[in-house]
Amino acid sequence: MFNRKKIQRPEGPLTEQALRQWLVDYLVVHVEIPREDIDTAKTFEAYGLDSRVAVQVSGALEKVIERRLSPGLLYEYQSIDALTGYLAAELKL
Amino acid sequence: MGAFDFPSAPEESFRAFLRQAEQLEGERLAGAIPKEYFEPRVGRGLAGFAVSWLLYAGAIVGVAYAPSRLLWIPLWIVAGLGGWGLHCIAHDCGHGSFSRSRRFNYAIGHVSLLPLIYPFHAWRHVHNMHHSSTNHLEFDTDWRPVPAGMFERMSLWDKTVYVSTRTWAFWGGTINYWAESALRPGFFPKASQRREVRRSMLFVAAVTVPYAAVLVYFTGFTGLLVYFVAPWLATHAWFSATTLMHHSASDIPYLTAEYWTRNASRLLVTTDYVYPRWLLFLTHNISIHTAHHVAPVVPYYNLPKAQETLKARYPGMVRERRFSFGQMWEIIRHLHFYDTESGFYADLARNKVEPKVAVSRAAEGAQ
């Protein structure tokens, strides 16, 4: 319940690749998906992410990019690739 | 930066709203308000601060000496009005309009939010989010309706809180926001915000923990409930009712990133409920709210004048209504979800609520 394992914020300037890596690390540590099973094109739903985890992911992501994110983001951009692509475009990375 | 793509079937009322918003493109709304109205008068602000503390403390002393327990409820409502007035003073402090000194504003702000056990910087940052995204379907922090489809995916607890605070427990809506953000630095995306919030939390703990201990020591747990918890609840009831009514109406939409504009969010999505003079005085003009959204740094005592200049500059755009409990009943009875087709509201049964244009105060006067 009190999962305090922390994924470090990417060092240096934020890039699309760094965000993608951060999301992969987050899923490995917090959702306990084996790293070799992660496919960045696969939907979050396919990993069994429920709405509570989706809120946690987006809350943690907000701290990485230091901006607020739409609560609907993970429903609209349903894979790591789609999400990082969207964020990179929005944040002009 | 939005993710939603609504409304899917906008009708004439939505298009009419967009046309009005378009008329405001490129306008510098705050320019309609004379510069001198932005000047704080610290003495006037401190008088408001003192009045609200007296009301809060006086009502609690009244509870202690009340000859009958029947008087407790009205006295708690008065204490709540005092606590709510103090929030309205902290509100000026948060916007930098209490005085020109940031340090003094922060000090008064921290002390004013004690009856609410609200760490000032947490409140300030959340409130700034509300101002920068008023009626934004994705980013507003206050009373944002969710689409029914999204509600379905919420946990049972979240669903219960959502439905309750939009209906019978509307008076506890701000308690829910408090629980989400006031004592949880992790709510805030920026590290600098989280540091400030932690400092404010320490201050609140340093004052309220000994205060609660003293209350319990001398008056028992009943004393804690009667002299602190009940006024806290009553303050939240004022807080919730007022803020719910400010930006929720069947004909005022919440907007996705595609349609949300800064100027419309400042001028077109607020309803100003006209209070009797004594209530305006005790709530520090918080219900004169459109001018506040157009220029948040106008101190509370200058809002009536600022509102008049705004009305003259943008005729027909400032929504003023006579306050009525019927209006409040309409909101809690019908305005439950965001309707993804019309862009306005749906009720719990998922039926679209027709946008009803309320009669303006000017039109009421003409009748």
Coordinates of N, CA, C and O in Angstrom, one line a residue, chain B residues 163-257:
Chain B
V163 N -20.3 11.6 -6.2 CA -21.7 11.7 -6.2 C -22.2 12.5 -5.0 O -23.1 13.3 -5.1
S164 N -21.7 12.1 -3.8 CA -22.1 12.8 -2.6 C -21.9 14.3 -2.6 O -22.7 15.1 -2.3
T165 N -20.6 14.7 -3.0 CA -20.3 16.1 -3.0 C -21.0 16.9 -4.1 O -21.0 18.1 -4.0
R166 N -21.5 16.2 -5.0 CA -22.3 17.0 -6.0 C -23.8 16.9 -5.7 O -24.6 17.5 -6.5
T167 N -24.2 16.2 -4.7 CA -25.6 16.2 -4.3 C -25.8 16.5 -2.8 O -25.5 17.7 -2.5
W168 N -26.2 15.6 -2.0 CA -26.6 15.9 -0.6 C -25.4 16.4 0.2 O -25.6 17.2 1.2
A169 N -24.2 16.0 -0.1 CA -23.1 16.4 0.7 C -22.2 17.5 0.1 O -21.1 17.6 0.3
F170 N -22.9 18.4 -0.7 CA -22.2 19.4 -1.4 C -21.5 20.3 -0.4 O -20.4 20.8 -0.7
W171 N -22.0 20.4 0.8 CA -21.4 21.3 1.9 C -20.0 20.7 2.2 O -19.2 21.4 2.9
G172 N -19.7 19.5 1.9 CA -18.4 18.9 2.2 C -17.5 18.9 1.0 O -16.4 18.3 1.1
G173 N -17.9 19.5 -0.1 CA -17.0 19.5 -1.3 C -15.6 20.0 -1.1 O -14.6 19.4 -1.5
T174 N -15.5 21.1 -0.3 CA -14.2 21.7 -0.1 C -13.4 20.9 0.9 O -12.2 21.0 0.9
I175 N -14.1 20.0 1.7 CA -13.3 19.2 2.6 C -12.6 18.1 1.7 O -11.5 17.8 2.0
N176 N -13.3 17.7 0.7 CA -12.7 16.7 -0.2 C -11.5 17.3 -0.9 O -10.4 16.7 -1.0
Y177 N -11.6 18.6 -1.4 CA -10.4 19.2 -2.0 C -9.3 19.4 -1.0 O -8.1 19.3 -1.3
W178 N -9.7 19.7 0.2 CA -8.7 19.9 1.3 C -8.0 18.6 1.5 O -6.7 18.5 1.6
A179 N -8.7 17.5 1.6 CA -8.1 16.2 1.8 C -7.2 15.8 0.7 O -6.1 15.2 0.9
E180 N -7.5 16.2 -0.5 CA -6.7 15.9 -1.7 C -5.4 16.6 -1.8 O -4.4 16.1 -2.2
S181 N -5.5 17.9 -1.4 CA -4.3 18.7 -1.7 C -3.7 19.4 -0.5 O -2.5 19.8 -0.6
A182 N -4.4 19.7 0.6 CA -3.9 20.5 1.6 C -2.8 19.9 2.4 O -1.8 20.6 2.8
L183 N -2.9 18.6 2.7 CA -1.9 18.0 3.5 C -1.1 17.0 2.7 O -0.6 16.0 3.3
R184 N -1.0 17.2 1.4 CA -0.3 16.3 0.6 C 0.5 17.0 -0.4 O 0.1 17.4 -1.5
P185 N 1.8 17.3 0.0 CA 2.6 18.1 -1.0 C 2.8 17.4 -2.3 O 2.9 18.1 -3.3
G186 N 2.6 16.1 -2.4 CA 2.8 15.3 -3.6 C 1.7 15.7 -4.7 O 1.9 15.4 -5.8
F187 N 0.7 16.5 -4.3 CA -0.3 16.9 -5.2 C 0.3 17.9 -6.2 O -0.2 18.1 -7.3
F188 N 1.4 18.6 -5.8 CA 1.9 19.7 -6.6 C 3.1 19.3 -7.5 O 4.0 18.6 -7.0
P189 N 3.0 19.6 -8.8 CA 4.0 19.2 -9.7 C 5.4 19.7 -9.5 O 6.4 19.1 -9.8
K190 N 5.5 20.9 -8.9 CA 6.8 21.6 -8.9 C 7.5 21.4 -7.5 O 6.8 21.5 -6.5
A191 N 8.8 21.1 -7.5 CA 9.5 20.9 -6.2 C 9.4 22.1 -5.3 O 9.3 22.0 -4.1
S192 N 9.5 23.3 -5.9 CA 9.4 24.5 -5.1 C 8.1 24.7 -4.4 O 8.0 25.1 -3.3
Q193 N 7.0 24.3 -5.1 CA 5.7 24.3 -4.5 C 5.6 23.3 -3.3 O 5.1 23.7 -2.2
R194 N 6.2 22.2 -3.5 CA 6.1 21.1 -2.4 C 6.9 21.6 -1.2 O 6.4 21.4 -0.1
R195 N 8.0 22.3 -1.4 CA 8.8 22.8 -0.3 C 7.9 23.8 0.5 O 7.9 23.8 1.7
E196 N 7.3 24.8 -0.2 CA 6.5 25.8 0.5 C 5.3 25.1 1.2 O 5.0 25.5 2.3
V197 N 4.7 24.2 0.6 CA 3.5 23.5 1.2 C 4.0 22.8 2.5 O 3.3 22.9 3.5
R198 N 5.1 22.2 2.5 CA 5.6 21.5 3.7 C 5.8 22.5 4.8 O 5.5 22.3 6.0
R199 N 6.4 23.7 4.5 CA 6.6 24.7 5.5 C 5.3 25.2 6.1 O 5.1 25.3 7.3
S200 N 4.3 25.4 5.2 CA 2.9 25.8 5.7 C 2.3 24.7 6.6 O 1.6 25.0 7.6
M201 N 2.5 23.5 6.2 CA 2.0 22.4 7.0 C 2.6 22.4 8.4 O 1.9 22.2 9.4
L202 N 3.9 22.7 8.5 CA 4.5 22.7 9.8 C 3.9 23.8 10.7 O 3.7 23.6 11.9
F203 N 3.7 25.0 10.1 CA 3.1 26.1 10.8 C 1.7 25.7 11.3 O 1.4 25.8 12.5
V204 N 0.9 25.1 10.5 CA -0.5 24.7 10.9 C -0.4 23.7 12.0 O -1.1 23.8 13.0
A205 N 0.5 22.7 11.9 CA 0.6 21.7 13.0 C 1.1 22.3 14.3 O 0.6 22.0 15.3
A206 N 2.1 23.3 14.2 CA 2.6 23.9 15.4 C 1.6 24.7 16.1 O 1.7 24.8 17.3
V207 N 0.5 25.1 15.4 CA -0.5 25.9 16.1 C -1.7 25.0 16.5 O -2.2 25.1 17.6
T208 N -2.2 24.2 15.6 CA -3.4 23.5 15.8 C -3.2 22.3 16.8 O -4.2 22.0 17.6
V209 N -2.1 21.7 16.8 CA -1.9 20.5 17.7 C -2.0 21.0 19.1 O -2.8 20.5 19.9
P210 N -1.1 22.0 19.6 CA -1.3 22.5 21.0 C -2.7 23.0 21.3 O -3.2 22.8 22.4
Y211 N -3.3 23.7 20.3 CA -4.6 24.3 20.5 C -5.6 23.2 20.8 O -6.4 23.2 21.8
A212 N -5.5 22.1 20.0 CA -6.5 21.0 20.2 C -6.2 20.3 21.5 O -7.1 19.9 22.2
A213 N -4.9 20.2 21.9 CA -4.6 19.6 23.2 C -5.1 20.3 24.3 O -5.7 19.8 25.3
V214 N -5.0 21.7 24.3 CA -5.5 22.5 25.3 C -7.0 22.4 25.4 O -7.6 22.3 26.5
L215 N -7.7 22.4 24.2 CA -9.1 22.3 24.2 C -9.6 21.0 24.9 O -10.5 20.9 25.7
V216 N -8.9 19.9 24.5 CA -9.3 18.6 25.0 C -9.0 18.6 26.5 O -9.8 18.1 27.3
Y217 N -7.9 19.1 27.0 CA -7.5 19.1 28.4 C -8.6 19.8 29.2 O -9.0 19.3 30.2
F218 N -9.0 21.0 28.7 CA -10.0 21.7 29.5 C -11.4 21.4 29.3 O -12.3 21.6 30.1
T219 N -11.8 21.0 28.1 CA -13.2 20.8 27.7 C -13.5 19.4 27.3 O -14.7 19.1 26.9
G220 N -12.5 18.5 27.2 CA -12.8 17.1 26.8 C -12.9 17.0 25.3 O -12.9 18.0 24.6
F221 N -13.2 15.8 24.8 CA -13.3 15.6 23.4 C -14.6 16.3 22.9 O -14.7 16.7 21.7
T222 N -15.6 16.4 23.8 CA -16.8 17.1 23.4 C -16.5 18.5 23.0 O -17.0 19.1 22.1
G223 N -15.6 19.1 23.9 CA -15.2 20.5 23.6 C -14.5 20.7 22.3 O -14.8 21.6 21.5
L224 N -13.7 19.7 21.9 CA -13.0 19.7 20.6 C -14.0 19.7 19.5 O -13.9 20.5 18.5
L225 N -15.0 18.9 19.7 CA -16.1 18.8 18.6 C -16.9 20.1 18.5 O -17.1 20.6 17.5
V226 N -17.3 20.6 19.7 CA -18.2 21.7 19.8 C -17.6 23.0 19.4 O -18.1 23.9 18.8
Y227 N -16.3 23.2 19.9 CA -15.6 24.5 19.7 C -14.7 24.5 18.5 O -14.2 25.6 18.2
F228 N -14.4 23.4 18.0 CA -13.5 23.4 16.8 C -14.0 22.7 15.6 O -14.0 23.3 14.5
V229 N -14.4 21.4 15.8 CA -14.7 20.7 14.6 C -16.0 21.2 14.0 O -16.1 21.4 12.7
A230 N -17.0 21.5 14.8 CA -18.3 22.0 14.2 C -18.1 23.3 13.5 O -18.6 23.5 12.4
P231 N -17.4 24.3 14.1 CA -17.1 25.5 13.3 C -16.3 25.3 12.0 O -16.5 25.9 11.0
W232 N -15.4 24.3 12.1 CA -14.6 23.9 10.9 C -15.6 23.4 9.8 O -15.5 23.8 8.6
L233 N -16.5 22.5 10.2 CA -17.5 22.0 9.2 C -18.3 23.2 8.7 O -18.6 23.2 7.5
A234 N -18.8 24.1 9.6 CA -19.6 25.2 9.1 C -18.9 26.1 8.2 O -19.4 26.6 7.2
T235 N -17.6 26.3 8.4 CA -16.8 27.1 7.5 C -16.7 26.5 6.2 O -16.8 27.1 5.1
H236 N -16.5 25.2 6.2 CA -16.5 24.5 4.9 C -17.8 24.5 4.2 O -17.9 24.6 2.9
A237 N -18.9 24.5 4.9 CA -20.2 24.6 4.3 C -20.4 26.0 3.5 O -20.8 26.0 2.4
W238 N -19.9 27.0 4.2 CA -19.9 28.3 3.5 C -19.0 28.3 2.3 O -19.3 28.8 1.2
F239 N -17.8 27.8 2.5 CA -16.8 27.6 1.4 C -17.3 26.9 0.2 O -17.3 27.3 -0.9
S240 N -18.0 25.7 0.5 CA -18.4 24.9 -0.6 C -19.6 25.5 -1.3 O -19.6 25.6 -2.5
A241 N -20.6 26.0 -0.6 CA -21.8 26.6 -1.2 C -21.4 27.7 -2.1 O -21.9 27.9 -3.2
T242 N -20.5 28.6 -1.6 CA -20.1 29.8 -2.4 C -19.4 29.4 -3.6 O -19.7 29.9 -4.7
T243 N -18.4 28.6 -3.5 CA -17.5 28.3 -4.6 C -18.3 27.4 -5.7 O -18.1 27.5 -6.8
L244 N -19.1 26.5 -5.2 CA -19.9 25.7 -6.1 C -20.8 26.6 -7.0 O -20.9 26.4 -8.2
M245 N -21.4 27.6 -6.4 CA -22.3 28.5 -7.1 C -21.6 29.5 -8.1 O -22.2 30.0 -9.0
H246 N -20.3 29.8 -7.8 CA -19.6 30.8 -8.6 C -19.5 30.4 -10.1 O -19.7 31.2 -10.9
H247 N -19.2 29.1 -10.3 CA -18.9 28.8 -11.7 C -19.7 27.6 -12.3 O -19.4 27.1 -13.3
S248 N -20.8 27.2 -11.5 CA -21.6 26.1 -12.0 C -23.0 26.7 -12.3 O -23.7 27.2 -11.5
A249 N -23.4 26.5 -13.6 CA -24.8 26.9 -14.0 C -25.1 26.1 -15.2 O -24.1 25.7 -15.9
S250 N -26.4 25.8 -15.4 CA -26.7 24.9 -16.6 C -26.2 25.5 -17.9 O -26.0 24.8 -18.9
D251 N -26.1 26.8 -18.0 CA -25.8 27.4 -19.3 C -24.3 27.9 -19.3 O -24.0 28.7 -20.2
I252 N -23.5 27.5 -18.3 CA -22.1 27.8 -18.4 C -21.3 26.5 -18.6 O -21.4 25.7 -17.7
P253 N -20.6 26.4 -19.7 CA -19.9 25.2 -20.0 C -18.5 25.1 -19.3 O -18.0 26.1 -18.9
Y254 N -18.1 23.8 -19.1 CA -16.7 23.6 -18.8 C -16.1 23.2 -20.2 O -16.8 22.6 -21.0
L255 N -14.9 23.7 -20.4 CA -14.4 23.6 -21.8 C -13.1 22.8 -21.9 O -12.2 22.9 -21.0
T256 N -13.0 22.1 -23.0 CA -11.7 21.4 -23.3 C -10.7 22.3 -23.8 O -11.0 23.5 -24.1
A257 N -9.4 21.9 -23.8 CA -8.3 22.7 -24.2 C -8.6 23.4 -25.6 O -8.2 24.5 -25.8

